[in-house]
CSV table of C-alpha atoms and ligand atoms in Angstrom, one decimal:
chain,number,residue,atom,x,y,z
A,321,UNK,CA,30.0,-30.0,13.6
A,322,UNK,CA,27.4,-28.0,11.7
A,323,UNK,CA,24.7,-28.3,14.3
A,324,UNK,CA,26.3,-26.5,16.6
A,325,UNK,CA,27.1,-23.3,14.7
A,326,UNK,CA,23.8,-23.4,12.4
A,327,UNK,CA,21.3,-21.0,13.7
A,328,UNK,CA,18.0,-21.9,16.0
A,329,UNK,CA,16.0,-21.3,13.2
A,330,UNK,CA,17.0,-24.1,10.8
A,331,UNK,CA,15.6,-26.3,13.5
A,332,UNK,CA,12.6,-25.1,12.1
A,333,UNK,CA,13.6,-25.3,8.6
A,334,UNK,CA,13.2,-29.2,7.8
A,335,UNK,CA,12.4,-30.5,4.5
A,336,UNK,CA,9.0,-32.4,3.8
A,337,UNK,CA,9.4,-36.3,3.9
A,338,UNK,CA,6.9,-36.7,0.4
A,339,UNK,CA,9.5,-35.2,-1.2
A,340,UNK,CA,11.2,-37.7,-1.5
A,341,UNK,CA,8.3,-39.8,-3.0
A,342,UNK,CA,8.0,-37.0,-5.3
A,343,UNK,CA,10.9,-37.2,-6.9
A,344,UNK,CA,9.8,-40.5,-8.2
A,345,UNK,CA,7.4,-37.6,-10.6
A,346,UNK,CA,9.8,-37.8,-13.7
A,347,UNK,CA,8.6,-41.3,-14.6
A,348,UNK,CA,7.2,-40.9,-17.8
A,349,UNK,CA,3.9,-43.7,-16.8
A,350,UNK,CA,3.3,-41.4,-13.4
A,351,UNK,CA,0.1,-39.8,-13.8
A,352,UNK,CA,0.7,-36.5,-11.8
A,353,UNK,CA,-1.9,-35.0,-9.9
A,354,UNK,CA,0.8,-33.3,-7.6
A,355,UNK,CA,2.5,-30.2,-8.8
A,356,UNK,CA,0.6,-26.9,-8.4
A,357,UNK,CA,2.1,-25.6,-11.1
A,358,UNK,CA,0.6,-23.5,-14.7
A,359,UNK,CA,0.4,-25.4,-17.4
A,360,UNK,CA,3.2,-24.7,-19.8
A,361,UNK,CA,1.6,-24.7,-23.0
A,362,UNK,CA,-0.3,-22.1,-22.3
A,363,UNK,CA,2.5,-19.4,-21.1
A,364,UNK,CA,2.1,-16.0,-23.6
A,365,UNK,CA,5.3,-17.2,-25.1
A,366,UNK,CA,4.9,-14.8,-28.2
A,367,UNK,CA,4.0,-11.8,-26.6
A,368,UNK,CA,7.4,-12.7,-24.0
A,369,UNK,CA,9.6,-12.9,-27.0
A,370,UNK,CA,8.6,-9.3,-28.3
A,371,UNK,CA,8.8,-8.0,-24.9
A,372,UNK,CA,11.9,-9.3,-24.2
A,373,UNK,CA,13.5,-8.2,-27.5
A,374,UNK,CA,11.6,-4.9,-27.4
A,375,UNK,CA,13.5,-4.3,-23.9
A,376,UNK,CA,16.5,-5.5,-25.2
A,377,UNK,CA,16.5,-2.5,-27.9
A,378,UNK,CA,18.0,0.7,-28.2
A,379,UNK,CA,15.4,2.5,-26.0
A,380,UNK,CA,15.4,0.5,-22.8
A,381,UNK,CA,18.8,-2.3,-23.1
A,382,UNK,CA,20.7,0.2,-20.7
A,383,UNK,CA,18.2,0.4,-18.4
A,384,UNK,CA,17.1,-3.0,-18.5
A,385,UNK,CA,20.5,-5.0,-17.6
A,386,UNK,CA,21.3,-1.9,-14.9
A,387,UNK,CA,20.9,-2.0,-11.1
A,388,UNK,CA,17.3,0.0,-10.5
A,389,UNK,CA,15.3,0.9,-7.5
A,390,UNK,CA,14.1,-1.3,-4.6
A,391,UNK,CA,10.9,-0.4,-5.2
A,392,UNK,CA,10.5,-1.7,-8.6
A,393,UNK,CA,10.1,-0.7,-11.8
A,394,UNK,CA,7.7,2.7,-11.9
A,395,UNK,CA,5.8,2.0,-14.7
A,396,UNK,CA,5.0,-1.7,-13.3
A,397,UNK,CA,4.1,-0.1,-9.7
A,398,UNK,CA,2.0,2.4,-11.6
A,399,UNK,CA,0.3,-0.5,-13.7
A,400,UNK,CA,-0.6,-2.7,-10.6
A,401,UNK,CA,-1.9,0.5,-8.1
A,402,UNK,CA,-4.3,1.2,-11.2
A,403,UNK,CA,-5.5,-2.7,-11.1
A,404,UNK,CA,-5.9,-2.7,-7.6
A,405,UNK,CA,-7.9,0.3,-7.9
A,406,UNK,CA,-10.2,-1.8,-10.1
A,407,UNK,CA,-10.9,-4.5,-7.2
A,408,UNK,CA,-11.8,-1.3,-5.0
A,409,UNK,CA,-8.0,-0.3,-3.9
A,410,UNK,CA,-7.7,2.8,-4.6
A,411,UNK,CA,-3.7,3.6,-4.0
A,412,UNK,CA,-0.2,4.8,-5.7
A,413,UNK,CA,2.8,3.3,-6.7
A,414,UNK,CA,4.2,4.4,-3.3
A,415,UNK,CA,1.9,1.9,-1.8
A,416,UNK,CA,3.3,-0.8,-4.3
A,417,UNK,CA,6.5,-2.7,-3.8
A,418,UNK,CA,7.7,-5.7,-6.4
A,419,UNK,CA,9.1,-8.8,-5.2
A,420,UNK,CA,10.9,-11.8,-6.2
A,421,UNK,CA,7.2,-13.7,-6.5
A,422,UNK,CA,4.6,-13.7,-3.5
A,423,UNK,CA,7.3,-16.0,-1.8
A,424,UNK,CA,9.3,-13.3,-0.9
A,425,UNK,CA,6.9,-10.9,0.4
A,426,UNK,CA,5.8,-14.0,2.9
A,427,UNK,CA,9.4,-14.2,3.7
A,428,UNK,CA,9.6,-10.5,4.7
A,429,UNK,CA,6.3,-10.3,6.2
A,430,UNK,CA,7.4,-13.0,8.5
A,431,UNK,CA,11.2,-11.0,8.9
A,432,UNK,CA,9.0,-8.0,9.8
A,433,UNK,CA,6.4,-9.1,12.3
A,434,UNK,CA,7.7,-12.2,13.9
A,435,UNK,CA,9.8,-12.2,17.0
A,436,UNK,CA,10.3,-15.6,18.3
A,437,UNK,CA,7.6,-17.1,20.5
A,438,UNK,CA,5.0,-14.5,18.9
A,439,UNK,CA,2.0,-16.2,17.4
A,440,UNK,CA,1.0,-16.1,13.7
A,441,UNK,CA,-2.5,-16.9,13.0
A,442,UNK,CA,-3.1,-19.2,10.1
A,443,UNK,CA,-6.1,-22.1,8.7
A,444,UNK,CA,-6.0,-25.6,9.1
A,445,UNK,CA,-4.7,-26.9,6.3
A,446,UNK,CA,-3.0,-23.6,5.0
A,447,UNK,CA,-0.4,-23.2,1.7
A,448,UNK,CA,2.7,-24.9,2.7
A,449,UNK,CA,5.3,-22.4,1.9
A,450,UNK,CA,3.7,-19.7,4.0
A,451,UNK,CA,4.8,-21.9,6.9
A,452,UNK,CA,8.1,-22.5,5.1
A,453,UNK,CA,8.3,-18.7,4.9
A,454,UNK,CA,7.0,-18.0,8.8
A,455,UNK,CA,8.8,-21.1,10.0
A,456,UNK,CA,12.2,-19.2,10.1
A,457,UNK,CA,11.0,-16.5,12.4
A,458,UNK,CA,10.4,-19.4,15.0
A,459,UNK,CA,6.5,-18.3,15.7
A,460,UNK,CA,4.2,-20.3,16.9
A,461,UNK,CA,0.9,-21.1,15.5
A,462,UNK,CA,-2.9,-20.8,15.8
A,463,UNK,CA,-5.9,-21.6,14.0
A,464,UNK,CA,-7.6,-19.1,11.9
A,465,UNK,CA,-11.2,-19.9,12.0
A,466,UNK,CA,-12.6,-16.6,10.3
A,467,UNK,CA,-16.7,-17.3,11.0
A,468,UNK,CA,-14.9,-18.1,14.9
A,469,UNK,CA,-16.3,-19.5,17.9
A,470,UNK,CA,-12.9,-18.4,19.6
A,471,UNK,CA,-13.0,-15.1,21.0
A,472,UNK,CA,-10.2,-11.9,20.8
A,473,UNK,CA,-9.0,-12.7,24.3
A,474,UNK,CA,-8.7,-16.8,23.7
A,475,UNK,CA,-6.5,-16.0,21.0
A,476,UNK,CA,-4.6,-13.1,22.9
A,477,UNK,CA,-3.9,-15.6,26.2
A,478,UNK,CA,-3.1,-18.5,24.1
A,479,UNK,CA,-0.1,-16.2,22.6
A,480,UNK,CA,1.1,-14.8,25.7
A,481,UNK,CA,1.1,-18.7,27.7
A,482,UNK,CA,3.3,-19.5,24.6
A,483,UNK,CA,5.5,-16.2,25.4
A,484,UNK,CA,4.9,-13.8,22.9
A,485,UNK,CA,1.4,-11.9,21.3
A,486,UNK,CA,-0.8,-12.8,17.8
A,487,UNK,CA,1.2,-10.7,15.0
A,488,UNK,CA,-1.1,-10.7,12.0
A,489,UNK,CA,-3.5,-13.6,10.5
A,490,UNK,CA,-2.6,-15.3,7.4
A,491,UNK,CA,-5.3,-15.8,4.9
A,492,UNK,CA,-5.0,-17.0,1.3
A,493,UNK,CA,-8.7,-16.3,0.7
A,494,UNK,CA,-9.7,-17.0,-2.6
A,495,UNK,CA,-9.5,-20.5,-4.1
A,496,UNK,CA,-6.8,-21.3,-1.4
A,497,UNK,CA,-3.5,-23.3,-1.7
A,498,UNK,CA,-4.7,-26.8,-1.2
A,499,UNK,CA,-8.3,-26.7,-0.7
A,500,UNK,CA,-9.5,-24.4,-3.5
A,501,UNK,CA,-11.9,-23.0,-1.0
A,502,UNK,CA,-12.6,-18.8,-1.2
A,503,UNK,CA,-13.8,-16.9,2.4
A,504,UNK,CA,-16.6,-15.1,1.7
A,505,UNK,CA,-17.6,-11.7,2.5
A,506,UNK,CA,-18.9,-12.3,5.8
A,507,UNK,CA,-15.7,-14.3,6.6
A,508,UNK,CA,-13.7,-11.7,5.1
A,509,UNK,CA,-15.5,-9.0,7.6
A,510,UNK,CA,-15.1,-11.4,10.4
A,511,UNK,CA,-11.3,-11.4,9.7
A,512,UNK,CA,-11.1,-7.9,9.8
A,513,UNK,CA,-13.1,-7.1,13.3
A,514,UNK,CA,-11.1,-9.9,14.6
A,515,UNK,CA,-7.5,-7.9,13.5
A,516,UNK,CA,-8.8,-4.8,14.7
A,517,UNK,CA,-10.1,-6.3,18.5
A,518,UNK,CA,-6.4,-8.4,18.3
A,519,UNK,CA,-4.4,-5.0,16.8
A,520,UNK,CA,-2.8,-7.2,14.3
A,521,UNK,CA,-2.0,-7.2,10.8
A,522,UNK,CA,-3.8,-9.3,8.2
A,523,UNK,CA,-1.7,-10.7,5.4
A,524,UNK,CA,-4.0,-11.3,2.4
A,525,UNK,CA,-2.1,-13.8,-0.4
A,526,UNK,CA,-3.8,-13.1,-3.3
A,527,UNK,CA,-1.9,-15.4,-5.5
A,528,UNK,CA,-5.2,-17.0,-7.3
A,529,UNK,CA,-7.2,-14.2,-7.4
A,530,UNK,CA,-7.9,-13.5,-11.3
A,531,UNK,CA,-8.6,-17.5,-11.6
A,532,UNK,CA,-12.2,-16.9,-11.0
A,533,UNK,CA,-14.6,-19.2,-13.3
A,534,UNK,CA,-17.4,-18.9,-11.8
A,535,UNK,CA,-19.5,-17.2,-9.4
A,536,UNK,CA,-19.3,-13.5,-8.4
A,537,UNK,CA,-15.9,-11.8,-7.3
A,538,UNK,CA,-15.7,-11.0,-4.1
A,539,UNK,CA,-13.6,-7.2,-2.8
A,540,UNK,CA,-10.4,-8.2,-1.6
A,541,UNK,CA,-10.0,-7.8,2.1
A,542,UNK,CA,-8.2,-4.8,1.7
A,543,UNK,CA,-10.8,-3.2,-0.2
A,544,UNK,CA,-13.5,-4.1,2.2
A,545,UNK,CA,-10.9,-2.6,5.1
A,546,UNK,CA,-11.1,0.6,2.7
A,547,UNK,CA,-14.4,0.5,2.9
A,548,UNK,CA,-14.5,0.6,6.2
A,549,UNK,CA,-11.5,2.8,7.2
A,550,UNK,CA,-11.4,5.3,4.0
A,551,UNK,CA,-8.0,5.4,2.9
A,552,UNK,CA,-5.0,2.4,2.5
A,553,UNK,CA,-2.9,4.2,4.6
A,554,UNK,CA,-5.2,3.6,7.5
A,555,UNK,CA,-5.8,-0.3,6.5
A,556,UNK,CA,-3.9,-3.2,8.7
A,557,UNK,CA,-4.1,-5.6,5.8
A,558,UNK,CA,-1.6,-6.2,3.7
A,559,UNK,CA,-2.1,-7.7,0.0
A,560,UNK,CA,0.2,-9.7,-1.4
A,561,UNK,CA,0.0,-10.1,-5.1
A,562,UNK,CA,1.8,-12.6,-8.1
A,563,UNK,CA,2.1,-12.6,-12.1
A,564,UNK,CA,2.7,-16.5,-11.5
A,565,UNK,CA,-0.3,-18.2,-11.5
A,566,UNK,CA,-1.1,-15.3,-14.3
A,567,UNK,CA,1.3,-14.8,-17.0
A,568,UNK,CA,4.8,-16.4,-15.9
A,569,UNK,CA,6.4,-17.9,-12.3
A,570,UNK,CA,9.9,-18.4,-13.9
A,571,UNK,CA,9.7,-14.4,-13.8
A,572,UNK,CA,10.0,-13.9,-10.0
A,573,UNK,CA,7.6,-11.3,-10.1
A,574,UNK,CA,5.4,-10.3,-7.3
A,575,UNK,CA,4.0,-7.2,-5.5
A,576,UNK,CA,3.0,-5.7,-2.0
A,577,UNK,CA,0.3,-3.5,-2.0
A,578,UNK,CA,-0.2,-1.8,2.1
A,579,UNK,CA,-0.3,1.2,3.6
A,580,UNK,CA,3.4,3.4,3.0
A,581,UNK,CA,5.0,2.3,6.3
A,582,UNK,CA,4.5,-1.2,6.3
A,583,UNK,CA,6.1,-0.6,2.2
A,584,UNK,CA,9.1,1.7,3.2
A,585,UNK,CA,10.5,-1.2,6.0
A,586,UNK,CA,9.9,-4.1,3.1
A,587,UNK,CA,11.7,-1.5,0.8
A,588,UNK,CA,14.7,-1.4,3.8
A,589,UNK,CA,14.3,-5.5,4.0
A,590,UNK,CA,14.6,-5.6,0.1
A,591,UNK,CA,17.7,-4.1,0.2
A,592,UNK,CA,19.3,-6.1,2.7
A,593,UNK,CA,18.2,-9.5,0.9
A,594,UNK,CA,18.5,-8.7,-2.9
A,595,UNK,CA,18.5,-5.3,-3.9
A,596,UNK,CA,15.9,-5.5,-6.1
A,597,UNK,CA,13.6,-8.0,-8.4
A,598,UNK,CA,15.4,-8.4,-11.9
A,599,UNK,CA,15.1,-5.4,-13.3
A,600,UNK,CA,14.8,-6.8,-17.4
A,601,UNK,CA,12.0,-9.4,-16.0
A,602,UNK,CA,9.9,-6.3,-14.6
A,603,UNK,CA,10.1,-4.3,-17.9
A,604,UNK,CA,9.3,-7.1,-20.0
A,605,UNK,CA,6.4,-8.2,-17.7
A,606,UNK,CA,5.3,-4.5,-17.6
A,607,UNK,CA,5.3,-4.8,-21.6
A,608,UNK,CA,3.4,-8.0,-21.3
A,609,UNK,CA,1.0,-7.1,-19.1
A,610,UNK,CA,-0.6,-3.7,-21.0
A,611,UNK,CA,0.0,-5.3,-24.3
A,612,UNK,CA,-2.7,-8.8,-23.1
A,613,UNK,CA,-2.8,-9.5,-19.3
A,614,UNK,CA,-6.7,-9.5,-19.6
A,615,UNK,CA,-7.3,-11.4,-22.8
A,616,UNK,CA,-4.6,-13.9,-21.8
A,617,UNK,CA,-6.5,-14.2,-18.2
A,618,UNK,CA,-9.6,-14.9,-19.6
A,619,UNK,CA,-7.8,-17.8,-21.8
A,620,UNK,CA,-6.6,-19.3,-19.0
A,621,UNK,CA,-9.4,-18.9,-17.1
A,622,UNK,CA,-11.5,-21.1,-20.0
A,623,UNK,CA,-8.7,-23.9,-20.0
A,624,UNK,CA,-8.7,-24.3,-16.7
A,625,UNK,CA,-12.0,-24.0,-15.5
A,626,UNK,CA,-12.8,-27.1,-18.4
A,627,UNK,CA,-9.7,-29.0,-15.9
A,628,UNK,CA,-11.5,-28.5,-13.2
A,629,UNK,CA,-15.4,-29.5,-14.2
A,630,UNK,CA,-13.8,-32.3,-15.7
A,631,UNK,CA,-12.4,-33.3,-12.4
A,632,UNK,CA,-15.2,-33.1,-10.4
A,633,UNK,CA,-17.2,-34.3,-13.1
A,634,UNK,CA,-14.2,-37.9,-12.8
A,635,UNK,CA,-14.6,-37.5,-9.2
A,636,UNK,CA,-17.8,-37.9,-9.2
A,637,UNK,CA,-17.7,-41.0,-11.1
A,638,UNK,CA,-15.1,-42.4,-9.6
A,639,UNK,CA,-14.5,-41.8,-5.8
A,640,UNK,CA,-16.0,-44.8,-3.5
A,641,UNK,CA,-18.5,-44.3,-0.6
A,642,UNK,CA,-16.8,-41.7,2.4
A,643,UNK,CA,-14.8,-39.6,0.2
A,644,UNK,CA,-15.6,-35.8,0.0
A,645,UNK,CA,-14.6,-32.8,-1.9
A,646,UNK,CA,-14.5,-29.3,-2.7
A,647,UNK,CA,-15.7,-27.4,-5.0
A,648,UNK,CA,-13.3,-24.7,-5.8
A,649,UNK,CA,-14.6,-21.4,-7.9
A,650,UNK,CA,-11.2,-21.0,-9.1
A,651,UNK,CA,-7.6,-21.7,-8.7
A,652,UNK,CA,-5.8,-25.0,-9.4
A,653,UNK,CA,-6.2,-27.4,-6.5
A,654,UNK,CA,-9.0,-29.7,-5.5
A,655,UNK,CA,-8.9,-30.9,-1.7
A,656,UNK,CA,-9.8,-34.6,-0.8
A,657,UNK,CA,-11.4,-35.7,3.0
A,658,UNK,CA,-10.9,-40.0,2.9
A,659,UNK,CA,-12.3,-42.1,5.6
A,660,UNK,CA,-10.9,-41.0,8.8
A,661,UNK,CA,-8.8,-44.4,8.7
A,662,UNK,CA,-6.9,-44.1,5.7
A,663,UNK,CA,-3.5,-41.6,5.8
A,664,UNK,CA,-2.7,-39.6,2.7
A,665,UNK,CA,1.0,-40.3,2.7
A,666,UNK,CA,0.8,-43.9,2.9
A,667,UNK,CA,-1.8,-44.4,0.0
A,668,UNK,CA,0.5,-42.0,-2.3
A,669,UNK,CA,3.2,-44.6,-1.8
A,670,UNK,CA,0.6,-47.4,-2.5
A,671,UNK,CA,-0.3,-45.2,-5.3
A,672,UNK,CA,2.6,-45.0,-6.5
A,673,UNK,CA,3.4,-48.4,-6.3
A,674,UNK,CA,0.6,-50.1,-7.5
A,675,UNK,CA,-1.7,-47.2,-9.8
A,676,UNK,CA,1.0,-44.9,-10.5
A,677,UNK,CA,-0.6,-41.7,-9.5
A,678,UNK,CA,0.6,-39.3,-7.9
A,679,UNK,CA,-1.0,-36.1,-5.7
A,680,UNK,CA,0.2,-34.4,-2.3
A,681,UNK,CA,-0.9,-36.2,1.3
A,682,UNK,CA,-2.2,-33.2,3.2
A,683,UNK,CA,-0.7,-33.6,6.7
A,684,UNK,CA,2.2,-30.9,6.1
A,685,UNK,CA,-0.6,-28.1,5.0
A,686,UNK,CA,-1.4,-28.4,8.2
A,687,UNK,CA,0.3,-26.5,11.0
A,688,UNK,CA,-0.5,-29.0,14.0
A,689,UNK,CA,0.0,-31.8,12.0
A,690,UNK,CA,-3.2,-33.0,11.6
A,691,UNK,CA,-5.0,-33.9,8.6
A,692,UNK,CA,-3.7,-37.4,8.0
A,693,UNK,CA,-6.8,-38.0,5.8
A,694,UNK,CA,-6.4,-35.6,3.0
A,695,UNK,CA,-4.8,-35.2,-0.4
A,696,UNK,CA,-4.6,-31.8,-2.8
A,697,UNK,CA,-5.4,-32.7,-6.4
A,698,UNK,CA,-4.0,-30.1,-9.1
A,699,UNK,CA,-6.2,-30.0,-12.0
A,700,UNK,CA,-4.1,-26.8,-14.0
A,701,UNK,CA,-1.8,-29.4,-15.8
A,702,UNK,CA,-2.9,-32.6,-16.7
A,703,UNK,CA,-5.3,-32.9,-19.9
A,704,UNK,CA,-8.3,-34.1,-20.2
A,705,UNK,CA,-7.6,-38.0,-21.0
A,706,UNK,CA,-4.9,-37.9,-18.4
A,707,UNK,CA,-7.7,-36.6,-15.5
A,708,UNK,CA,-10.1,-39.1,-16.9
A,709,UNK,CA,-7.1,-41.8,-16.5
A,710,UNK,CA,-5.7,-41.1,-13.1
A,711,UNK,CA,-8.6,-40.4,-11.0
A,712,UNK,CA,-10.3,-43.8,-12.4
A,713,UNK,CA,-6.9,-45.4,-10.9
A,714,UNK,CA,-7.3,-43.0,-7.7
A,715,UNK,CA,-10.7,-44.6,-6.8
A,716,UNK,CA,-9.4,-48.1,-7.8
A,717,UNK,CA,-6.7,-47.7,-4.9
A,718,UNK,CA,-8.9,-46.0,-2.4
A,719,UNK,CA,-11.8,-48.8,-3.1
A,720,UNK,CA,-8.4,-51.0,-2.0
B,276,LIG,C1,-1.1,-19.5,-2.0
B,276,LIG,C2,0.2,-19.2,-2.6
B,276,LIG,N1,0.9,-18.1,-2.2
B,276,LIG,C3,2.1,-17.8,-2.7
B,276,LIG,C4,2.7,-18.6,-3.6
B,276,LIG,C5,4.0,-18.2,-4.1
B,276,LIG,O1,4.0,-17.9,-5.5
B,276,LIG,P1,5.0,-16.9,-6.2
B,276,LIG,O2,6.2,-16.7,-5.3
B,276,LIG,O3,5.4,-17.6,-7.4
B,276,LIG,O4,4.3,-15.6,-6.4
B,276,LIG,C6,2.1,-19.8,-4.0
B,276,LIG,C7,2.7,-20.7,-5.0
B,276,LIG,O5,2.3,-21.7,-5.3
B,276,LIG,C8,0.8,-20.1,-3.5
B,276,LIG,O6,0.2,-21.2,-3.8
């Protein structure tokens, strides 16, 4: 009955098959390698609890548990345009827009530019809930190669024999959701003559971005486009920014940060779909965010960047002959290549079977399906012992 009245789109909608293996996670002897989630223990609980209750007082409880603007919260629009003007955006909180988390804003980026057939340009692998997100708008897909040895017009005729044009290019460009990889400047450029030749937007997910620990920071693409263009409201590139990987994901908080008519039809989409973020999580993260966001970055950054040496540092140790790696600057995730032979979903049921360790196969990153021969490795949870532990029991099962 209900697949005759559901839309066309939740064809595309389907849910991943290794989630099912993943629910087997809440064993308690399952090393976990899979979620790319913070680590708890390290969430600014303290300074939450006084910004919660301070919001909760006399000055600001009206306010706080009322309906408020789909923009978002001034004062949290004013704080991000002035940090964006720090990575070389210089803008106002008119070219700011909050959403529930970075999700959303791929959501209505997607609502926005994607009619069906049209063709959304994304890497090979990519982060998984982009195409989630895009998947509903029924585009098809192409790969983003931003040092390219495709041209403009390749790109522009493979759209149009699939019935529709390129819309914008996805990028999540620095330590990327699963590889961990960052595009580099001349990447980043290469991106941006490539949107201009194509006339397409670029949507920049900046969801890692202050989980640098090491190397130099690189503009974001929107402020190189700045460079370039002189003002935001002439860029094509459209930033998408999140306090979860920073100070808390339960809080639904995210922003947009583009030139004002790309923000005023979000602003019409956010009314349609929610209203507006919670308006008591934006004060309070607002609170949070001038009383510590830096000094609790830079904590973070230290804890996690320990994780990740002592990955590689296990990896190194442990991986057998024909496995390669990355070697992300930042972020949370390291990506695994295996022998061409082996297939990433059947050795995490293996795993699971016989080492009890778990990580994501690599195939659904991937919008062509490919990639059968790689895994994602979170390193932001687990301790040290428990790194140490599973990916000596990784190289055991992929020595077979
Ligand atoms: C690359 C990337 N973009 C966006 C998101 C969405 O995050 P949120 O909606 O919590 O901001 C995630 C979450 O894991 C991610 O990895």
């Amino acid at each position: 009955m209900w697949d005759q009245i559901f839309s066309s789109r939740m064809s595309r909608m389907t849910a991943s098959e290794i989630r099912e293996l993943l629910k087997l996670l809440d064993q308690p002897d399952i090393i976990s390698f899979a979620g790319g989630i913070p680590d708890p223990k390290l969430f600014p609980v303290t300074a939450f609890q006084d910004a919660f209750a301070e919001t909760l007082g006399p000055d600001t409880q009206s306010e706080a548990l009322q309906y408020s603007a789909s923009e978002g919260y001034p004062p949290l629009r004013d704080w991000i345009a002035e940090q964006m003007a720090k990575l070389g955006v210089p803008c106002t909180r008119d070219n700011i827009l909050i959403t529930s988390g970075s999700q959303q804003a791929l959501d209505y980026l997607g609502k926005l530019f994607l009619s069906p057939n049209d063709t959304a340009l994304v890497s090979w692998p990519t982060y998984l809930g982009a195409l989630g997100a895009f998947n509903a708008y029924e585009p098809h897909y192409d790969r983003l190669m931003p040092h390219a040895n495709r041209t403009p017009a390749d790109y522009a005729a493979r759209a149009a024999d699939n019935g529709g044009r390129v819309k914008f290019a996805y990028a999540s460009v620095d330590f990327a959701n699963p590889t961990g990889e960052t595009i580099d400047r001349a990447g980043r450029e290469s991106l941006l003559d490539l949107a201009d030749d194509l006339n397409i937007a670029v949507i920049e997910d900046a969801a890692y971005q202050s989980l640098r620990y090491d190397g130099d920071a690189i503009p974001p693409v929107l402020a190189l486009e700045i460079a370039r263009k002189g003002s935001i409201e002439d860029c094509r590139t459209i930033y998408c920014g999140s306090f979860s990987k920073t100070l808390s994901p339960g809080l639904r908080v995210g922003w947009v940060c583009a030139a004002k008519p790309v923000i005023s039809r979000l602003v019409l989409m956010k009314q349609a779909a929610d209203l507006h973020s919670a308006t008591i999580n934006q004060i309070a993260i607002t609170k949070v965010a001038k009383a510590c966001f830096d000094e609790h970055v830079s904590k973070l950054r230290s804890a996690y960047k320990k994780r990740r040496d002592y990955m590689l540092n296990a990896l190194s140790k442990h991986m057998p002959d024909g496995v390669t790696w990355t070697q992300p600057e930042g972020g949370m995730f390291i990506w695994l290549t295996l022998p061409d032979h082996m297939d990433g979903a059947t050795m995490l049921a293996k795993s699971l079977e016989t080492q009890r360790v778990a990580f994501v196969p690599g195939r659904a990153f991937h919008a062509d399906g490919s990639g059968g021969n790689t895994i994602r490795l979170n390193f932001s949870l687990p301790d040290e012992a428990t790194i140490e532990e599973g990916i000596k029991r990784l190289g055991a099962l992929l020595r077979g």
